[in-house]
Coordinates of N, CA and C in Angstrom, one line a residue:
Chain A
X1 N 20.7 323.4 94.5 CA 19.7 322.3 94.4 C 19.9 321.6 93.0
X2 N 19.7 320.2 92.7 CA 19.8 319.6 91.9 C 18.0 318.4 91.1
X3 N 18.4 318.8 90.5 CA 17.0 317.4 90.0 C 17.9 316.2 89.2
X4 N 17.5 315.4 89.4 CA 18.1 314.2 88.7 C 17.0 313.8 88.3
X5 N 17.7 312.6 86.9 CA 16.6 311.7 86.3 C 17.4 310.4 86.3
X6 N 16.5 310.0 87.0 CA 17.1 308.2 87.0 C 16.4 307.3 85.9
X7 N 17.3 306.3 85.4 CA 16.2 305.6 84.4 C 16.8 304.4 84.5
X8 N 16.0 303.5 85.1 CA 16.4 301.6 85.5 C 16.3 301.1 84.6
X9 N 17.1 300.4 84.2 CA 16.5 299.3 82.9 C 16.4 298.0 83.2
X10 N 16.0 297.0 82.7 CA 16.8 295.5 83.0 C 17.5 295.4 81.5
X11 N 18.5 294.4 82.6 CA 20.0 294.3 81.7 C 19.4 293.5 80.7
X12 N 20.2 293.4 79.1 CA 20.1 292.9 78.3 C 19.5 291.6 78.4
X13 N 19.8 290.4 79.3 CA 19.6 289.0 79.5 C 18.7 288.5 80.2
X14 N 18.2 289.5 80.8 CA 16.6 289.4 81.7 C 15.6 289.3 80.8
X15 N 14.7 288.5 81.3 CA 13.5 288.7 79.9 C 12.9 289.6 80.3
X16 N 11.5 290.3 79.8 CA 10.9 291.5 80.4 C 9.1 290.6 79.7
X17 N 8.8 290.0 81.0 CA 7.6 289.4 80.9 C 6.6 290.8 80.6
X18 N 6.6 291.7 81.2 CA 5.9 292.9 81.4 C 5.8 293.7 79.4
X19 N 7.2 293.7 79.1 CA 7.5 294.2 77.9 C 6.6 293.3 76.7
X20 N 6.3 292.0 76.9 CA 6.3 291.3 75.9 C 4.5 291.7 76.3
X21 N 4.3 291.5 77.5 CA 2.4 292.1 77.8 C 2.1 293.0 76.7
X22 N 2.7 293.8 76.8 CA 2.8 295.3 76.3 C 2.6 294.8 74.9
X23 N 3.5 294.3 73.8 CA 4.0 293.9 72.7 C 2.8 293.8 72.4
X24 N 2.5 292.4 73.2 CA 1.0 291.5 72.7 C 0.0 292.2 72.5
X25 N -0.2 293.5 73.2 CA -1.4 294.2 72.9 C -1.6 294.8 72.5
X26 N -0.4 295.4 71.9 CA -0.4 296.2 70.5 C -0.3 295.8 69.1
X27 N 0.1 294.6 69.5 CA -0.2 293.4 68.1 C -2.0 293.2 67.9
X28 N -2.2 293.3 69.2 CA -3.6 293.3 68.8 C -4.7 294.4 68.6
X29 N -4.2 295.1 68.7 CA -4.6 296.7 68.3 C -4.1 297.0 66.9
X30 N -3.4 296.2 66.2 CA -3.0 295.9 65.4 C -1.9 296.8 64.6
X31 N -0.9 297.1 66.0 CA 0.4 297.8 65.4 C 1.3 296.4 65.2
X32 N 0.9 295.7 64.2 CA 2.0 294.8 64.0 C 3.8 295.4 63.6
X33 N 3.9 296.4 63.2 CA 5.2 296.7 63.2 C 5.9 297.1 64.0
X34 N 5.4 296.3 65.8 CA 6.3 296.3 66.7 C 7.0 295.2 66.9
X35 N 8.4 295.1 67.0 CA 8.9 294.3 67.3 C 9.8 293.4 68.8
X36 N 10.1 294.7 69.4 CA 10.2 294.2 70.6 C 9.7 295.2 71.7
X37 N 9.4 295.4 72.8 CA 8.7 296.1 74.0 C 10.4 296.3 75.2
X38 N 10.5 296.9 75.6 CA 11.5 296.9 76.9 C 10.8 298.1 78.0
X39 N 10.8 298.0 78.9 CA 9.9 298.3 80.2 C 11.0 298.7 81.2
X40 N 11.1 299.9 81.4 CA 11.9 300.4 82.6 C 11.4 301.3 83.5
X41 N 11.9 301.6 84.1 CA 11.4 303.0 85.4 C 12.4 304.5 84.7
X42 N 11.5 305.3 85.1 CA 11.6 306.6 85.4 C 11.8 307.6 86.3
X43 N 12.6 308.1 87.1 CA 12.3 308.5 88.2 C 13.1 310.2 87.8
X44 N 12.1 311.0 89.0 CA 13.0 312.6 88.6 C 12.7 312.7 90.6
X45 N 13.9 313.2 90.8 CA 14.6 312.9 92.4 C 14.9 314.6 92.6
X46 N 14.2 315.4 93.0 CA 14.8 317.2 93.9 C 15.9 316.6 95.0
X47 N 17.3 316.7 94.3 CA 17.8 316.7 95.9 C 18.3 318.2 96.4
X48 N 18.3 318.2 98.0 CA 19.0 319.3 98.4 C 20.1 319.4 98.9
X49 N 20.8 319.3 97.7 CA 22.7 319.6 97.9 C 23.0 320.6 96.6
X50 N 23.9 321.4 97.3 CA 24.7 322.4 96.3 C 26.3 321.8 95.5
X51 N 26.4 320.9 96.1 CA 28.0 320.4 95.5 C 27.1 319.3 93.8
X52 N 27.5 319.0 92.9 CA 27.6 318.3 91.9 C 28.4 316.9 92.3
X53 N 28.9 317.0 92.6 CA 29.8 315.6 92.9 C 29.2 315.0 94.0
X54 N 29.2 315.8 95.2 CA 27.9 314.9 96.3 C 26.6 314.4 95.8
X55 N 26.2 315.8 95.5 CA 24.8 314.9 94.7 C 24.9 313.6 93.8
X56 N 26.2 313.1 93.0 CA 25.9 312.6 92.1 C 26.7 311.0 93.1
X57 N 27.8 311.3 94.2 CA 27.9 310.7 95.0 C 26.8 310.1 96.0
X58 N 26.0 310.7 96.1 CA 24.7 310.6 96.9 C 23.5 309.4 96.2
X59 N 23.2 309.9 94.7 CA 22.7 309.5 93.8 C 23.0 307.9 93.6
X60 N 24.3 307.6 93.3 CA 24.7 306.5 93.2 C 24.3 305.7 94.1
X61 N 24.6 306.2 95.6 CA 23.9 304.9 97.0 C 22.8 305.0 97.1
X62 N 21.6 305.7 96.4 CA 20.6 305.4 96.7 C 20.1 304.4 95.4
X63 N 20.8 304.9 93.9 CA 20.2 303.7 93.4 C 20.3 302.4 93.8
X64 N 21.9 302.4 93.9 CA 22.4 300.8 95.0 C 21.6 300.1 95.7
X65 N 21.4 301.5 96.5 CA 20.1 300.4 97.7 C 18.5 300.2 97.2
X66 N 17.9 301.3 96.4 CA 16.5 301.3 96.7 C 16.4 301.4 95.5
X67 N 16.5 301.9 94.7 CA 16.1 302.4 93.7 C 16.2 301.1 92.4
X68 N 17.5 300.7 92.3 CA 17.6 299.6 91.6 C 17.9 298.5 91.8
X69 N 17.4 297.4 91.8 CA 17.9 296.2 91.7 C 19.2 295.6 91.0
X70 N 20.4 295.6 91.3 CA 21.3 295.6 90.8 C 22.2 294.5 89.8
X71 N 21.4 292.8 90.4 CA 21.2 292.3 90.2 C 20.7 292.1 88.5
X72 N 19.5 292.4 88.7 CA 19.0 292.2 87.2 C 18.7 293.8 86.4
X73 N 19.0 294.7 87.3 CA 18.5 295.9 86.6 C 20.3 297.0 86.1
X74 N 20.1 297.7 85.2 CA 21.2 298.8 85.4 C 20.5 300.0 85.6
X75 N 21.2 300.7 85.6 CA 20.8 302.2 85.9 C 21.7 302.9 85.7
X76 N 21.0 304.3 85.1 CA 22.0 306.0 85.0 C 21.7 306.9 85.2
X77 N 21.7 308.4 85.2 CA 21.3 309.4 85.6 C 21.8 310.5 85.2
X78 N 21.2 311.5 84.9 CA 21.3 312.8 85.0 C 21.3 313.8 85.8
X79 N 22.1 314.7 86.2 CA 21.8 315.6 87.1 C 21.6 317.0 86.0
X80 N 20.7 318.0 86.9 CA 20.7 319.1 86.1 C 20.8 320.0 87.4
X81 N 21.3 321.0 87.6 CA 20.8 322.2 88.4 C 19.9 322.5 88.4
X82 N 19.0 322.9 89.4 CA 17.6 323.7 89.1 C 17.8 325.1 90.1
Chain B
X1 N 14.5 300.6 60.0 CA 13.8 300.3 61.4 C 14.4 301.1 62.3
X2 N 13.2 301.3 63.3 CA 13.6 302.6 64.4 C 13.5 301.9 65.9
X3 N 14.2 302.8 66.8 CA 14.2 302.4 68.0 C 13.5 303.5 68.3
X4 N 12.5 303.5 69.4 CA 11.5 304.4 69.8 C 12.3 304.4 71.4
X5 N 12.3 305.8 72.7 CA 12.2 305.2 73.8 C 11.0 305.9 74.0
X6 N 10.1 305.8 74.8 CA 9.1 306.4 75.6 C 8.7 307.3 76.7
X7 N 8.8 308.5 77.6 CA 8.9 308.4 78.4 C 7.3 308.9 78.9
X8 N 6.5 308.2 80.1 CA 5.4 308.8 80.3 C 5.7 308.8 81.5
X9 N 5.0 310.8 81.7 CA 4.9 310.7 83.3 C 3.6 311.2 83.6
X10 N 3.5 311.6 85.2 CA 2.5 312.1 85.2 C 2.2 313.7 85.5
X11 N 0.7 314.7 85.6 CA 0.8 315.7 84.7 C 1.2 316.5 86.6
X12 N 1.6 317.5 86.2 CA 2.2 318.3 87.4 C 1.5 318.1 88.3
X13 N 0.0 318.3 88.0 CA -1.3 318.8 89.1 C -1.4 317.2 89.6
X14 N -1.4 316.1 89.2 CA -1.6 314.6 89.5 C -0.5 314.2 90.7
X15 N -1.1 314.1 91.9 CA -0.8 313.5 93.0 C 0.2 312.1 93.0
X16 N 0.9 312.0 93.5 CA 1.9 310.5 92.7 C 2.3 310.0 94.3
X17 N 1.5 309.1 94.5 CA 1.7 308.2 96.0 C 2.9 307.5 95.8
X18 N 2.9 307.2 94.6 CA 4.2 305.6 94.9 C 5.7 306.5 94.9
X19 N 5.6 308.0 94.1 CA 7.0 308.6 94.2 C 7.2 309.4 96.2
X20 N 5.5 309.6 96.8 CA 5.8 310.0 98.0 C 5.9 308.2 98.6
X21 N 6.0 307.6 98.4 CA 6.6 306.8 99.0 C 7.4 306.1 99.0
X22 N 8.4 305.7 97.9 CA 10.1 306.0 97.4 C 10.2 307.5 98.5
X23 N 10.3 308.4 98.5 CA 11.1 309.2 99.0 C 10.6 308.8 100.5
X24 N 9.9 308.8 101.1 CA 9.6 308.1 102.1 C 10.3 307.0 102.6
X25 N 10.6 306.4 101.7 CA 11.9 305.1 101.6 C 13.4 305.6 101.9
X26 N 13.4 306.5 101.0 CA 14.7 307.4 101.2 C 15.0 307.8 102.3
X27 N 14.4 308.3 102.7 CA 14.4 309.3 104.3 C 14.9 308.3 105.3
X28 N 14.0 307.0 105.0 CA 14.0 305.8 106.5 C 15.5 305.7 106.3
X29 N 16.4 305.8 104.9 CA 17.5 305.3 104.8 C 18.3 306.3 105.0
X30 N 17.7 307.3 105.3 CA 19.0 308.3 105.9 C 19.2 309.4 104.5
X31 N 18.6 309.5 103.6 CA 18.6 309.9 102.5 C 17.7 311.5 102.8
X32 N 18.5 312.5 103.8 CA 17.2 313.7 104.7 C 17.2 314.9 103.4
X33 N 18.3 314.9 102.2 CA 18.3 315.3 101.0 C 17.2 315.6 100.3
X34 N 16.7 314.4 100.1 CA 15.8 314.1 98.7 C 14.3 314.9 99.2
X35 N 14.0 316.3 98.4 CA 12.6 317.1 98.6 C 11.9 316.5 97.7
X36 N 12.2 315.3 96.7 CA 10.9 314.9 95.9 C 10.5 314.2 95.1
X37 N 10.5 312.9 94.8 CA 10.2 311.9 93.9 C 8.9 311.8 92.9
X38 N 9.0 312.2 91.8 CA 8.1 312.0 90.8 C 8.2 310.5 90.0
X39 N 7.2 309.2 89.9 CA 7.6 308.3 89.2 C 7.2 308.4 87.7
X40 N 7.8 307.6 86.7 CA 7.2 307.8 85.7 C 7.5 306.3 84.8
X41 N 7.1 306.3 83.5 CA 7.6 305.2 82.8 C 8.8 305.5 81.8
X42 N 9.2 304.0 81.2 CA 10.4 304.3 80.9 C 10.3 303.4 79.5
X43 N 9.7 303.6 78.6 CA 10.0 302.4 77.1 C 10.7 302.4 76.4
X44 N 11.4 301.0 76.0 CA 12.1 301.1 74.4 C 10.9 300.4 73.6
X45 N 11.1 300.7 72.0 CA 9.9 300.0 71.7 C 10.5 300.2 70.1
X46 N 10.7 298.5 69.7 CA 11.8 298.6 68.4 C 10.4 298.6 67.4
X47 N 10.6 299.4 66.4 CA 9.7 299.4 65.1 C 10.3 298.7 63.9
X48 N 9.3 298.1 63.2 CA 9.6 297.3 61.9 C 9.2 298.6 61.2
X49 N 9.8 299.8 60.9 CA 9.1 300.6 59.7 C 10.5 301.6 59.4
X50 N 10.3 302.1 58.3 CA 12.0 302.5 57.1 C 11.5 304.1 57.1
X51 N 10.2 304.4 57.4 CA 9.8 305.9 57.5 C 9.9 306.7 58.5
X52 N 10.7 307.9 58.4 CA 10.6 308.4 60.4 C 9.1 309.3 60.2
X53 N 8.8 309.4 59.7 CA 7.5 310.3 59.6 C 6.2 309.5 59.8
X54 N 6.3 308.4 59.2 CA 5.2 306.9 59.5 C 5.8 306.7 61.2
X55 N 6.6 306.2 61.4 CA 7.4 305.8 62.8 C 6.5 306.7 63.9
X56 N 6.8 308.3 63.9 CA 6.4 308.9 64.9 C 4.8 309.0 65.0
X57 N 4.2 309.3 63.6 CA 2.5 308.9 63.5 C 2.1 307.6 64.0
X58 N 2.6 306.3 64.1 CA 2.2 305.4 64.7 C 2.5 305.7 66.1
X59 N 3.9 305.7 66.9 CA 4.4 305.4 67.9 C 3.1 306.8 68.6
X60 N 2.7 307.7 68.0 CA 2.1 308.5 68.8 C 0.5 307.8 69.0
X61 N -0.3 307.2 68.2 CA -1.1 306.1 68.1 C -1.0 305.3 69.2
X62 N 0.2 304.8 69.4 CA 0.2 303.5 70.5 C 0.1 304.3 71.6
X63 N 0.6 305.7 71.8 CA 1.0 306.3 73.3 C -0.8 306.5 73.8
X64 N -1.3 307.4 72.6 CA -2.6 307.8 73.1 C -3.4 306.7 72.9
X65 N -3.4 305.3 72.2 CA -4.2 304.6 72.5 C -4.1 303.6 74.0
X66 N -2.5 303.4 74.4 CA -1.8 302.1 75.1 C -1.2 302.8 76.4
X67 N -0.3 303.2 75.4 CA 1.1 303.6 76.5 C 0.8 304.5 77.6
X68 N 0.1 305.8 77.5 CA 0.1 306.5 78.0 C -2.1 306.9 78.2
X69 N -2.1 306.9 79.4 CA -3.0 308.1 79.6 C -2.9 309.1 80.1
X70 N -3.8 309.5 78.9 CA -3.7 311.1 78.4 C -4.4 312.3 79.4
X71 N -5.4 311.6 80.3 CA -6.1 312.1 81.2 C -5.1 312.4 82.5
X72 N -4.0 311.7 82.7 CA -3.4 312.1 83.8 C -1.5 311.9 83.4
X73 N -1.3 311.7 82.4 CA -0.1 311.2 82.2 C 0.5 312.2 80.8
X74 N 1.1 313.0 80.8 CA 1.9 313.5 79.5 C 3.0 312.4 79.0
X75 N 3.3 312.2 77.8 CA 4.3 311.4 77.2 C 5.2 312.1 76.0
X76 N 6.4 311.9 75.6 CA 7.3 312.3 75.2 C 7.9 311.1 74.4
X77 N 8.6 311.5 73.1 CA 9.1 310.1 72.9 C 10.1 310.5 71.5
X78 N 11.7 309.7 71.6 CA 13.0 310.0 71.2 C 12.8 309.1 70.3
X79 N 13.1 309.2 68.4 CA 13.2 307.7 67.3 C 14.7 307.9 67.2
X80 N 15.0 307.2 67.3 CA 16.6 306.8 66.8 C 16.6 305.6 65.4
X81 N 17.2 305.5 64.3 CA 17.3 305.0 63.2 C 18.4 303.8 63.6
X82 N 17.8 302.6 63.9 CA 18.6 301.5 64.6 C 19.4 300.5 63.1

C-alpha cells in the first residue's frame, strides 16, 4: 500500500485572484510584510497497489484527468509506503 | 526575505466530504485503487522580513489568526531564505 501527496499549483503566469484575497486580508490584519500569496491544493490519496512504479503510473492519470487542471495548473507528488 | 509554504489540513477525527467525493470521482473513472482522499490546503506566502525567528513568529500569527482553523484544521509550515 502506498499514500501519496499531491500538491497542484498554478503555473507561474496564471494570476491567483484567490491568493491576492488572501494577501489583502492580511494586510489588513496588519501583516504588512507580506508580499505575495500563492494558493494551491493539497491532496494525500491511500492507494491499493503494491508495485512503486504502478502506483506512481497510476498517480499520474489521475492527476491528468481529475485532479489537475493541466491547462493552468502543475502538479507533483510523492509516494511513501505505508 | 523568506518564502513561507503552508500546509493546512484537516484534524484526523474531522469528516472531509469534498476528499469523499474526489475519490468518489475516482472510482466513476475506473480508479477501484484509491481507499482514500484527505483534502487539504496548499500556500506559498513570500515575506518582506531578514529574521527567521521574526518570519516563523509572524507566519504562525497569520495561520492561527487567517490561514488555518485551529478548531478543525492542524497546519504546518516550511521558511526557505529566498
Amino acid at each position: 500500500m502506498f499514500k501519496a501527496v499531491v500538491y497542484v499549483t498554478l503555473k507561474e503566469s496564471v494570476l491567483d485572484p484567490q491568493g491576492n484575497a488572501v494577501k489583502g486580508s492580511l494586510h489588513s490584519l496588519g501583516f504588512d510584510e507580506v508580499n505575495d500569496v500563492r494558493i494551491g491544493k493539497y491532496m494525500e490519496v491511500e492507494l491499493n497497489v503494491n508495485d512503486r512504479v504502478a502506483a506512481e503510473e497510476r498517480l499520474k492519470e489521475m492527476c491528468e484527468k481529475l485532479l489537475a487542471n493541466t491547462v493552468i495548473e502543475d502538479y507533483r507528488f510523492e509516494l511513501v509506503e505505508a
